[in-house]
Coordinates of C-alpha atoms in Angstrom, one line a residue:
M1 CA -41.8 -1.8 -28.5
D2 CA -39.7 0.5 -26.3
T3 CA -36.7 -0.5 -24.2
L4 CA -38.6 -0.5 -20.9
S5 CA -41.3 -2.8 -22.2
T6 CA -38.8 -5.1 -23.8
L7 CA -36.6 -5.6 -20.7
L8 CA -39.7 -6.2 -18.5
G9 CA -41.0 -8.7 -21.0
I10 CA -37.8 -10.8 -21.0
G11 CA -37.8 -11.0 -17.2
Q12 CA -35.3 -8.4 -16.1
S13 CA -36.1 -6.4 -13.0
L14 CA -35.5 -2.7 -12.5
W15 CA -34.3 -1.0 -9.4
L16 CA -34.3 2.7 -8.9
E17 CA -30.7 3.6 -8.2
D18 CA -30.0 6.3 -5.5
T19 CA -33.6 6.5 -4.3
T20 CA -34.1 9.6 -2.1
R21 CA -36.5 10.9 0.4
E22 CA -37.6 13.4 -2.2
Q23 CA -38.7 10.6 -4.5
L24 CA -40.4 8.8 -1.6
Q25 CA -42.4 11.8 -0.3
S26 CA -43.3 13.2 -3.8
G27 CA -44.9 9.9 -4.8
L28 CA -42.5 9.3 -7.6
L29 CA -41.5 5.8 -6.4
V30 CA -45.2 5.0 -5.9
Q31 CA -45.9 6.1 -9.5
H32 CA -43.2 3.9 -10.9
I33 CA -44.4 0.9 -8.9
Q34 CA -48.0 1.4 -10.0
E35 CA -46.8 1.7 -13.6
G36 CA -45.0 -1.6 -13.2
S37 CA -41.6 -0.3 -14.2
I38 CA -39.8 -0.4 -10.8
T39 CA -39.7 -3.4 -8.6
G40 CA -36.8 -2.5 -6.3
A41 CA -34.7 0.4 -4.9
A42 CA -31.2 1.2 -3.8
I43 CA -30.5 3.7 -1.1
T44 CA -27.0 5.1 -0.5
P45 CA -25.4 7.6 1.9
L46 CA -24.2 9.7 -1.1
A47 CA -27.6 10.2 -2.5
C48 CA -28.9 11.1 0.9
S49 CA -26.1 13.6 1.5
R50 CA -26.9 15.4 -1.8
V51 CA -30.5 15.8 -0.8
L52 CA -29.5 17.0 2.6
R53 CA -27.3 19.7 1.1
R54 CA -29.7 21.1 -1.5
T55 CA -33.2 20.7 0.0
G56 CA -35.0 21.0 3.3
V57 CA -36.8 17.7 3.0
Y58 CA -35.0 16.3 6.1
D59 CA -35.2 19.5 8.2
G60 CA -38.2 18.6 10.2
A61 CA -37.0 15.1 11.0
I62 CA -33.6 16.3 12.0
R63 CA -35.0 19.0 14.3
K64 CA -37.1 16.4 16.1
K65 CA -34.3 14.0 16.5
L66 CA -31.9 16.6 17.8
A67 CA -34.5 17.6 20.4
A68 CA -34.6 13.9 21.4
G69 CA -30.8 13.9 21.9
L70 CA -29.9 12.1 18.7
F71 CA -27.1 13.5 16.7
G72 CA -23.9 12.5 14.7
E73 CA -23.6 9.0 13.4
P74 CA -26.7 7.5 15.0
L75 CA -28.7 10.4 13.5
A76 CA -27.3 9.7 10.0
M77 CA -28.0 6.0 10.4
K78 CA -31.6 6.7 11.6
L79 CA -32.3 8.8 8.5
L80 CA -31.1 6.1 6.1
L81 CA -33.0 3.4 7.9
E82 CA -36.2 5.5 7.7
D83 CA -35.8 6.0 4.0
A84 CA -35.1 2.2 3.6
R85 CA -38.2 1.3 5.6
H86 CA -40.4 3.7 3.7
A87 CA -39.2 2.3 0.3
A88 CA -39.6 -1.3 1.7
D89 CA -43.2 -0.6 2.7
L90 CA -44.0 0.7 -0.7
L91 CA -42.4 -2.3 -2.4
R92 CA -43.8 -4.9 0.1
P93 CA -46.8 -5.9 -2.1
I94 CA -44.3 -6.8 -4.9
Y95 CA -42.2 -8.7 -2.4
E96 CA -45.2 -10.7 -1.1
R97 CA -46.6 -11.3 -4.6
T98 CA -43.4 -12.7 -6.0
D99 CA -42.5 -14.6 -2.8
G100 CA -39.4 -12.6 -2.3
V101 CA -38.1 -12.6 -5.9
D102 CA -38.6 -8.9 -6.3
G103 CA -39.6 -5.9 -4.1
W104 CA -36.2 -5.5 -2.4
V105 CA -34.5 -2.4 -1.1
A106 CA -30.7 -2.5 -1.1
L107 CA -29.3 -0.3 1.7
A108 CA -25.7 0.7 1.8
L109 CA -24.4 1.6 5.2
F110 CA -21.0 2.3 6.7
T111 CA -19.1 -1.0 7.1
P112 CA -16.5 -1.5 9.8
P113 CA -13.0 -2.9 8.8
A114 CA -13.3 -6.5 7.7
S115 CA -10.0 -7.4 9.5
D116 CA -12.1 -8.4 12.5
T117 CA -14.7 -10.7 11.0
T118 CA -16.5 -11.2 14.3
A119 CA -16.9 -7.5 14.9
A120 CA -17.9 -6.8 11.3
V121 CA -20.6 -9.5 11.4
A122 CA -22.0 -8.3 14.7
A123 CA -22.2 -4.7 13.4
I124 CA -24.0 -5.9 10.3
A125 CA -26.4 -8.0 12.3
T126 CA -27.2 -5.0 14.5
A127 CA -27.9 -2.8 11.5
Y128 CA -30.2 -5.5 9.9
A129 CA -32.1 -5.9 13.1
K130 CA -32.8 -2.2 13.1
A131 CA -34.1 -2.3 9.6
R132 CA -37.1 -4.3 10.7
R133 CA -38.3 -5.1 7.2
P134 CA -37.9 -8.6 5.5
N135 CA -37.4 -7.0 2.1
I136 CA -34.4 -4.9 3.1
L137 CA -31.0 -6.3 2.2
L138 CA -27.6 -4.8 3.1
T139 CA -25.1 -3.8 0.5
L140 CA -21.6 -5.0 1.4
P141 CA -18.3 -4.6 -0.5
G142 CA -17.2 -7.8 -2.3
L143 CA -13.5 -7.3 -1.7
P144 CA -11.5 -10.4 -0.9
E145 CA -11.0 -9.4 2.8
W146 CA -14.7 -9.0 3.2
L147 CA -15.8 -12.4 1.8
P148 CA -15.3 -14.3 5.2
A149 CA -17.6 -11.8 6.9
I150 CA -20.1 -12.0 4.0
E151 CA -20.2 -15.8 4.4
E152 CA -21.0 -15.5 8.1
V153 CA -23.6 -12.8 7.4
I154 CA -25.4 -15.0 4.9
Y155 CA -25.1 -18.0 7.2
S156 CA -26.8 -16.0 9.9
G157 CA -29.7 -15.4 7.6
V158 CA -29.2 -11.8 6.6
P159 CA -29.9 -11.1 2.9
V160 CA -27.1 -9.2 1.1
N161 CA -26.1 -7.4 -2.0
I162 CA -22.5 -8.1 -2.7
A163 CA -21.2 -4.9 -4.4
F164 CA -18.2 -3.6 -6.4
L165 CA -17.7 -6.7 -8.6
L166 CA -16.1 -6.0 -11.9
S167 CA -14.7 -9.2 -13.3
R168 CA -15.5 -12.9 -13.7
E169 CA -12.9 -13.8 -11.1
Q170 CA -14.4 -11.4 -8.5
F171 CA -17.9 -12.7 -9.3
L172 CA -16.8 -16.3 -8.9
S173 CA -15.3 -15.5 -5.5
A174 CA -18.5 -13.9 -4.4
A175 CA -20.6 -16.8 -5.7
R176 CA -18.4 -19.4 -3.9
T177 CA -18.8 -17.4 -0.7
C178 CA -22.6 -17.5 -1.1
L179 CA -22.6 -21.3 -1.9
R180 CA -20.5 -22.1 1.2
A181 CA -22.9 -20.2 3.4
I182 CA -25.9 -21.9 1.9
E183 CA -24.3 -25.4 2.2
R184 CA -23.5 -24.7 5.9
R185 CA -27.1 -23.6 6.6
T186 CA -28.4 -26.8 4.9
A187 CA -26.0 -29.0 6.9
A188 CA -27.1 -27.2 10.1
G189 CA -30.7 -27.9 9.4
L190 CA -31.5 -24.2 8.6
K191 CA -33.5 -23.0 5.6
P192 CA -31.1 -22.2 2.8
A193 CA -33.4 -19.6 1.1
V194 CA -31.3 -16.5 2.0
T195 CA -31.5 -14.0 -0.8
S196 CA -28.3 -12.7 -2.2
F197 CA -27.4 -10.5 -5.2
A198 CA -24.1 -9.8 -6.9
S199 CA -23.8 -6.2 -8.1
I200 CA -21.6 -5.6 -11.2
S201 CA -20.4 -2.0 -11.4
I202 CA -20.5 -2.1 -15.2
G203 CA -21.1 1.6 -15.6
R204 CA -18.1 2.5 -13.5
L205 CA -16.0 -0.1 -15.4
A206 CA -17.0 1.4 -18.8
A207 CA -16.2 4.9 -17.6
A208 CA -12.8 3.8 -16.2
L209 CA -11.9 2.0 -19.4
S210 CA -12.6 5.1 -21.4
A211 CA -9.3 6.5 -20.0
E212 CA -7.4 3.5 -21.5
L213 CA -9.3 2.8 -24.7
T214 CA -10.5 5.1 -27.5
G215 CA -13.8 5.5 -29.2
E216 CA -16.3 2.7 -28.7
A217 CA -13.6 0.3 -27.5
S218 CA -14.3 1.0 -23.8
F219 CA -18.0 0.4 -24.2
E220 CA -17.4 -2.8 -26.1
S221 CA -14.9 -4.0 -23.6
A222 CA -17.2 -3.3 -20.6
T223 CA -20.1 -5.1 -22.2
A224 CA -17.8 -8.0 -23.2
M225 CA -16.8 -8.3 -19.5
A226 CA -20.5 -8.3 -18.6
R227 CA -21.3 -11.0 -21.1
R228 CA -18.5 -13.1 -19.7
I229 CA -19.9 -12.7 -16.2
Y230 CA -23.4 -13.5 -17.4
K231 CA -22.1 -16.7 -19.0
T232 CA -20.3 -17.6 -15.8
S233 CA -23.5 -17.0 -13.9
R234 CA -25.5 -19.2 -16.2
D235 CA -22.9 -22.0 -16.0
L236 CA -23.0 -21.8 -12.2
H237 CA -26.8 -22.1 -12.1
N238 CA -26.5 -25.4 -14.1
S239 CA -23.6 -26.8 -12.0
P240 CA -24.1 -29.8 -9.8
E241 CA -23.2 -27.8 -6.6
W242 CA -25.8 -25.1 -7.2
E243 CA -28.4 -27.6 -8.5
R244 CA -28.1 -29.4 -5.1
A245 CA -28.5 -26.1 -3.3
Y246 CA -31.6 -25.3 -5.3
N247 CA -33.0 -28.8 -4.6
S248 CA -32.6 -28.0 -0.9
G249 CA -34.5 -24.7 -1.3
A250 CA -31.8 -22.2 -2.0
R251 CA -32.4 -19.0 -4.0
P252 CA -30.3 -18.3 -7.1
L253 CA -27.6 -15.6 -6.8
R254 CA -28.9 -12.9 -9.1
L255 CA -26.8 -10.4 -11.0
V256 CA -27.4 -6.7 -10.7
W257 CA -26.1 -4.4 -13.4
T258 CA -25.4 -1.0 -11.8
M259 CA -25.4 1.6 -14.6
E260 CA -24.3 4.7 -12.7
T261 CA -21.2 6.3 -14.2
A262 CA -18.8 8.9 -12.9
D263 CA -18.0 10.7 -16.2
E264 CA -19.8 9.4 -19.2
G265 CA -23.3 10.3 -18.0
Q266 CA -26.6 9.7 -19.6
R267 CA -25.6 8.4 -23.0
L268 CA -23.4 5.6 -21.6
S269 CA -26.1 4.5 -19.1
D270 CA -28.7 4.3 -21.8
S271 CA -26.4 2.2 -24.0
L272 CA -25.5 -0.2 -21.3
I273 CA -29.1 -0.8 -20.4
K274 CA -30.0 -1.7 -24.0
N275 CA -27.1 -4.1 -24.2
L276 CA -27.4 -5.9 -20.8
M277 CA -30.9 -7.3 -21.0
A278 CA -31.3 -10.8 -19.6
P279 CA -33.8 -12.8 -17.6
L280 CA -33.3 -13.2 -13.9
T281 CA -31.0 -10.2 -13.7
V282 CA -31.6 -6.7 -12.3
A283 CA -30.7 -3.3 -13.9
A284 CA -30.2 -0.6 -11.2
I285 CA -30.7 2.7 -13.0
P286 CA -31.1 6.3 -12.1
E287 CA -34.3 8.3 -12.6
T288 CA -32.9 10.1 -15.7
A289 CA -32.1 6.8 -17.4
L290 CA -35.5 5.4 -16.6
K291 CA -37.1 8.4 -18.3
A292 CA -34.8 7.9 -21.3
I293 CA -35.8 4.3 -22.0
T294 CA -39.6 4.9 -21.6
G295 CA -41.2 5.4 -25.0
D296 CA -37.9 5.1 -27.0
V297 CA -37.3 2.7 -29.8
F298 CA -35.6 -0.6 -28.7
L299 CA -32.4 -1.2 -30.6
G300 CA -30.6 -3.5 -28.2
T301 CA -30.3 -7.3 -27.9
S302 CA -30.7 -9.8 -25.1
L303 CA -27.5 -11.2 -23.6
P304 CA -26.6 -14.5 -25.1
A305 CA -26.3 -17.3 -22.5
D306 CA -23.0 -18.5 -24.0
G307 CA -21.4 -15.0 -23.7
G308 CA -21.4 -14.5 -27.5
D309 CA -18.1 -13.1 -28.7
C310 CA -16.9 -11.9 -25.3
E311 CA -13.7 -13.9 -25.3
K312 CA -12.8 -12.7 -28.8
V313 CA -13.3 -9.1 -27.8
L314 CA -11.3 -9.4 -24.6
A315 CA -8.5 -11.5 -26.1
G316 CA -7.1 -8.4 -27.8
H317 CA -6.4 -6.4 -24.7
P318 CA -3.1 -8.0 -23.6
H319 CA -1.7 -7.1 -27.0
Q320 CA -2.6 -3.5 -26.2
G321 CA -0.9 -3.6 -22.8
I322 CA -4.1 -3.6 -20.9
D323 CA -4.7 -6.1 -18.1
L324 CA -8.5 -6.0 -17.5
N325 CA -8.2 -8.1 -14.3
T326 CA -5.7 -5.7 -12.8
C327 CA -8.0 -2.8 -13.8
A328 CA -10.9 -4.6 -12.1
V329 CA -8.9 -5.0 -8.9
K330 CA -7.9 -1.4 -8.8
L331 CA -11.4 -0.1 -9.6
Q332 CA -12.9 -2.4 -6.9
N333 CA -10.6 -0.9 -4.3
T334 CA -11.5 2.6 -5.5
E335 CA -15.2 1.9 -5.3
A336 CA -14.9 0.5 -1.8
A337 CA -12.9 3.6 -0.7
A338 CA -15.6 5.8 -2.3
L339 CA -18.3 4.0 -0.1
T340 CA -16.3 5.0 3.0
S341 CA -15.9 8.6 1.7
S342 CA -19.7 8.8 1.0
W343 CA -20.4 7.9 4.6
I344 CA -18.0 10.6 5.8
E345 CA -19.8 13.0 3.3
M346 CA -23.1 12.1 4.8
L347 CA -21.9 12.6 8.4
D348 CA -20.7 16.0 7.3
A349 CA -24.0 16.9 5.6
V350 CA -25.9 15.8 8.7
A351 CA -23.7 17.9 10.9
C352 CA -24.1 20.9 8.7
K353 CA -27.9 20.5 8.4
S354 CA -28.1 20.0 12.2
A355 CA -26.4 23.3 12.6
F356 CA -28.7 24.9 10.1
V357 CA -31.9 23.8 11.8
T358 CA -30.6 24.6 15.2
N359 CA -29.5 28.2 14.2
P360 CA -31.8 29.2 11.4
D361 CA -30.8 32.9 11.7
E362 CA -27.1 32.0 11.0
R363 CA -27.5 29.7 8.0
D364 CA -25.1 31.8 5.9
K365 CA -22.5 31.7 8.6
Y366 CA -22.6 27.9 8.8
L367 CA -22.7 27.6 5.0
H368 CA -19.5 29.5 4.6
E369 CA -17.6 28.7 7.8
I370 CA -18.2 25.0 8.4
P371 CA -15.5 23.0 6.6
F372 CA -16.4 19.9 4.7
I373 CA -14.7 16.6 4.2
N374 CA -11.7 17.9 2.3
N375 CA -10.5 19.1 5.7
K376 CA -10.1 16.2 8.2
K377 CA -9.8 18.5 11.2
G378 CA -12.9 20.3 9.9
I379 CA -15.0 17.2 10.0
S380 CA -13.9 16.5 13.5
K381 CA -14.9 20.0 14.5
V382 CA -18.3 19.6 12.8
L383 CA -19.0 16.3 14.5
N384 CA -17.5 17.6 17.8
V385 CA -15.6 14.3 18.0
K386 CA -18.3 12.5 19.9
R387 CA -21.4 10.5 19.2
S388 CA -24.7 10.3 20.8
P389 CA -25.8 6.9 22.2
A390 CA -26.8 4.5 19.4
T391 CA -30.5 4.2 19.3
D392 CA -33.0 2.8 16.8

């Protein structure tokens, strides 16, 4: 049996990481859905900006929106929402068939500073209202300063994907946030069945640890951290607090293993997939990794509910001068900053593409003269330091 068949057989779901308009329009996502391999999707500004820069797939849509007076940030938001709705419509039958267990589209948008919880919650509520699909959930950073806003968002009934979690402690903080929101909804007489996911950036963690550890040690440490988080998740599911929540109709907080890596590439992604199989979890993988695990020979093992030897593996790191919790905190901040950078990158790509479609005879000029995000003054010039009215 190949890896793909094995993980589907044990009850793990697969999301297509960095789903793009190319994949939506080419029929690739439809093909994966029909084959039964993909049951969810993740859409990000970075993936969108890459497609904007190297293809013309958005040209027609941008030209029409510019003619209608839409540009800048509202235009970028509109493109992402269109992609999310398209993917959500394709996945809607799965969502309906599984009663909301699968068929989700995780959409990452620019998030305002969390220092003003009220403003942040209002911005997220507005974005969700524009999504207009029940199977779209919003990806929000699971940093400590964001947890109060996330609690309010869940309490308001918006499904979320809490991202950039890299340690047991970070996961526990996110889980407590979800539980508080659910308990508040129950106490207020509201339905507690608001879907939430906790995304563990295990691929990024493994890649980051490779700079501190040699050989297979970084991979072993990352998977040990994953096993520890999985054990914690199982323990929470069986705790009195969560059992009361389930009895009231709440949905379980599901883990999402994000396999994307910055440096190690395909080999590391494939290895992580084969070692992080577990029921009621999700593996978010890129298209290249999906191809690699289709038809191969399965050599991995399912995650043990008790964490296996995770504590033994992790116990040796303090003696090597490595504090994994400190590493997780630093990497979480780095990942959150990268989300902001990816939004700036998308605004830049939208501005450049807008210039291209408006002046098709001067593409080379714009390609060489328009500065990108490495130049802060440049991005202001490209965006003309103004926004069009926010429209849906």
